[in-house]
């Protein structure tokens, strides 16, 4: 079923919509390239205008259950209708079936985090991808450390902690990262087990009771890999991280929000 209201049906006739569960429109009244079968199993907006077709009087929503064609007419059956606000539909006064342009405009307007994700998924340069992932991680308002690229030489790309979650992460565009980074991942696990890590001259102590994880941040892969010596190793996609930012809408200040974010970041599909 189409979960959005992609189509709008408009009529001035008082005997349509309420009080019955079927109607017919001439095929010539389907506009915007809509085909009759497009409506089947779709949520639809049902509008009744005044008899002159100039003023929207009522707006309802419902589901088209079945569509059939006969000669130049399209017959459709629909379920019970629920009234909704007419505020967004005052411009739909022409009788017939239309695309819901309101819905199309909403789809086209992407959020800041969706745009960020689109940019990340298009990158092919490792250095640029790594740089933008660091900027992405800063959006979570976590205690974050990064290593300049020229100083990495087998080290991780970054480290962050939020409450009891401590994560050493590395960024890659490699699809075969499990093999390509096997030795490097083992080194990350060993570093976490020491109870401290160095970033330049800064030594960061890790709480013995903390949830220690190693992340390989990728474009698309979300995957639990394994647990070694109590250190969880997982692949985390930028899409998952962008979706989290979208969900929290950059609100991480309260203890409740911090707790929910921590739970989301700790998810392991083991």
Short mmCIF file of N, CA and C in Angstrom, two decimals, residues 137 140 142-144 159-169 192 197 205-215 230-234 236 240-241 244 258-268:
data_model
loop_
_atom_site.label_atom_id
_atom_site.label_comp_id
_atom_site.label_asym_id
_atom_site.label_seq_id
_atom_site.Cartn_x
_atom_site.Cartn_y
_atom_site.Cartn_z
N UNK A 137 30.40 12.97 12.93
CA UNK A 137 30.46 12.52 14.31
C UNK A 137 30.36 13.68 15.29
N UNK A 140 26.99 14.70 16.88
CA UNK A 140 26.38 13.99 18.00
C UNK A 140 26.73 14.62 19.35
N UNK A 142 29.43 14.48 21.04
CA UNK A 142 30.15 13.54 21.89
C UNK A 142 31.56 14.08 22.13
N UNK A 143 32.23 13.50 23.14
CA UNK A 143 33.64 13.82 23.41
C UNK A 143 34.47 13.11 22.34
N UNK A 144 34.96 13.88 21.36
CA UNK A 144 35.55 13.29 20.15
C UNK A 144 37.01 13.71 19.98
N UNK A 159 38.29 8.65 17.93
CA UNK A 159 37.80 8.04 19.17
C UNK A 159 36.73 8.96 19.75
N UNK A 160 35.65 8.37 20.27
CA UNK A 160 34.67 9.18 20.98
C UNK A 160 34.12 8.41 22.17
N UNK A 161 33.59 9.16 23.11
CA UNK A 161 32.91 8.52 24.23
C UNK A 161 31.67 9.32 24.59
N UNK A 162 30.66 8.59 24.98
CA UNK A 162 29.42 9.19 25.47
C UNK A 162 28.96 8.31 26.62
N UNK A 163 28.96 8.91 27.82
CA UNK A 163 28.67 8.16 29.04
C UNK A 163 29.61 6.97 29.14
N UNK A 164 29.08 5.77 29.19
CA UNK A 164 29.94 4.58 29.36
C UNK A 164 30.33 3.92 28.04
N UNK A 165 29.93 4.49 26.92
CA UNK A 165 30.29 3.93 25.62
C UNK A 165 31.58 4.58 25.12
N UNK A 166 32.62 3.78 24.88
CA UNK A 166 33.91 4.25 24.37
C UNK A 166 34.17 3.57 23.03
N UNK A 167 34.35 4.34 21.97
CA UNK A 167 34.47 3.78 20.62
C UNK A 167 35.73 4.28 19.92
N UNK A 168 36.54 3.36 19.47
CA UNK A 168 37.67 3.64 18.59
C UNK A 168 37.18 3.33 17.18
N UNK A 169 37.27 4.30 16.27
CA UNK A 169 36.71 4.05 14.94
C UNK A 169 37.70 4.32 13.82
N UNK A 192 42.43 -1.04 22.94
CA UNK A 192 41.32 -0.84 23.88
C UNK A 192 41.53 -1.67 25.15
N UNK A 197 44.48 4.87 25.55
CA UNK A 197 44.93 5.07 24.18
C UNK A 197 45.57 6.45 24.09
N UNK A 205 42.37 7.72 29.29
CA UNK A 205 42.09 6.53 30.09
C UNK A 205 40.69 6.01 29.77
N UNK A 206 40.56 4.70 29.73
CA UNK A 206 39.28 4.06 29.46
C UNK A 206 38.77 3.41 30.74
N UNK A 207 37.56 3.71 31.10
CA UNK A 207 36.96 3.13 32.29
C UNK A 207 36.87 1.62 32.14
N UNK A 208 37.30 0.89 33.15
CA UNK A 208 37.29 -0.57 33.10
C UNK A 208 35.88 -1.12 32.91
N UNK A 209 34.88 -0.37 33.39
CA UNK A 209 33.50 -0.84 33.30
C UNK A 209 32.79 -0.33 32.05
N UNK A 210 33.50 0.39 31.19
CA UNK A 210 32.86 0.98 30.01
C UNK A 210 32.56 -0.07 28.95
N UNK A 211 31.63 0.26 28.08
CA UNK A 211 31.31 -0.59 26.93
C UNK A 211 32.26 -0.19 25.81
N UNK A 212 33.29 -0.99 25.58
CA UNK A 212 34.32 -0.66 24.60
C UNK A 212 33.97 -1.30 23.26
N UNK A 213 34.03 -0.49 22.21
CA UNK A 213 33.72 -0.99 20.87
C UNK A 213 34.73 -0.46 19.86
N UNK A 214 34.91 -1.23 18.80
CA UNK A 214 35.68 -0.80 17.64
C UNK A 214 34.72 -0.74 16.46
N UNK A 215 34.65 0.43 15.82
CA UNK A 215 33.78 0.62 14.67
C UNK A 215 34.60 0.79 13.40
N UNK A 230 36.06 -9.08 25.15
CA UNK A 230 35.06 -8.14 25.65
C UNK A 230 34.88 -6.89 24.81
N UNK A 231 35.66 -6.77 23.72
CA UNK A 231 35.55 -5.61 22.83
C UNK A 231 34.67 -5.99 21.64
N UNK A 232 33.56 -5.27 21.48
CA UNK A 232 32.67 -5.53 20.36
C UNK A 232 33.20 -4.83 19.11
N UNK A 233 33.20 -5.55 17.99
CA UNK A 233 33.66 -5.01 16.72
C UNK A 233 32.49 -5.02 15.75
N UNK A 234 32.23 -3.89 15.13
CA UNK A 234 31.08 -3.80 14.24
C UNK A 234 31.35 -2.84 13.10
N UNK A 236 29.57 0.10 10.90
CA UNK A 236 28.48 1.07 11.06
C UNK A 236 28.46 1.96 9.83
N UNK A 240 23.19 4.94 8.67
CA UNK A 240 22.65 4.70 10.01
C UNK A 240 22.88 5.91 10.90
N UNK A 241 24.07 6.48 10.83
CA UNK A 241 24.41 7.64 11.65
C UNK A 241 23.57 8.86 11.26
N UNK A 244 20.11 8.50 12.58
CA UNK A 244 20.04 8.83 14.01
C UNK A 244 19.97 10.34 14.22
N UNK A 258 20.27 11.94 25.92
CA UNK A 258 21.58 11.29 25.94
C UNK A 258 21.42 9.78 26.14
N UNK A 259 20.50 9.41 27.02
CA UNK A 259 20.26 7.99 27.29
C UNK A 259 19.73 7.27 26.05
N UNK A 260 18.79 7.92 25.35
CA UNK A 260 18.24 7.31 24.14
C UNK A 260 19.30 7.19 23.05
N UNK A 261 20.14 8.22 22.91
CA UNK A 261 21.21 8.17 21.92
C UNK A 261 22.19 7.06 22.26
N UNK A 262 22.54 6.93 23.53
CA UNK A 262 23.46 5.88 23.95
C UNK A 262 22.91 4.51 23.59
N UNK A 263 21.62 4.30 23.85
CA UNK A 263 20.99 3.01 23.51
C UNK A 263 21.06 2.74 22.01
N UNK A 264 20.82 3.79 21.21
CA UNK A 264 20.84 3.62 19.74
C UNK A 264 22.24 3.31 19.25
N UNK A 265 23.24 3.93 19.85
CA UNK A 265 24.62 3.72 19.41
C UNK A 265 25.19 2.38 19.89
N UNK A 266 24.59 1.82 20.92
CA UNK A 266 25.09 0.56 21.48
C UNK A 266 24.49 -0.68 20.83
N UNK A 267 23.54 -0.49 19.94
CA UNK A 267 22.86 -1.63 19.33
C UNK A 267 23.85 -2.52 18.60
N UNK A 268 23.85 -3.78 18.95
CA UNK A 268 24.70 -4.78 18.29
C UNK A 268 23.81 -5.93 17.84
#
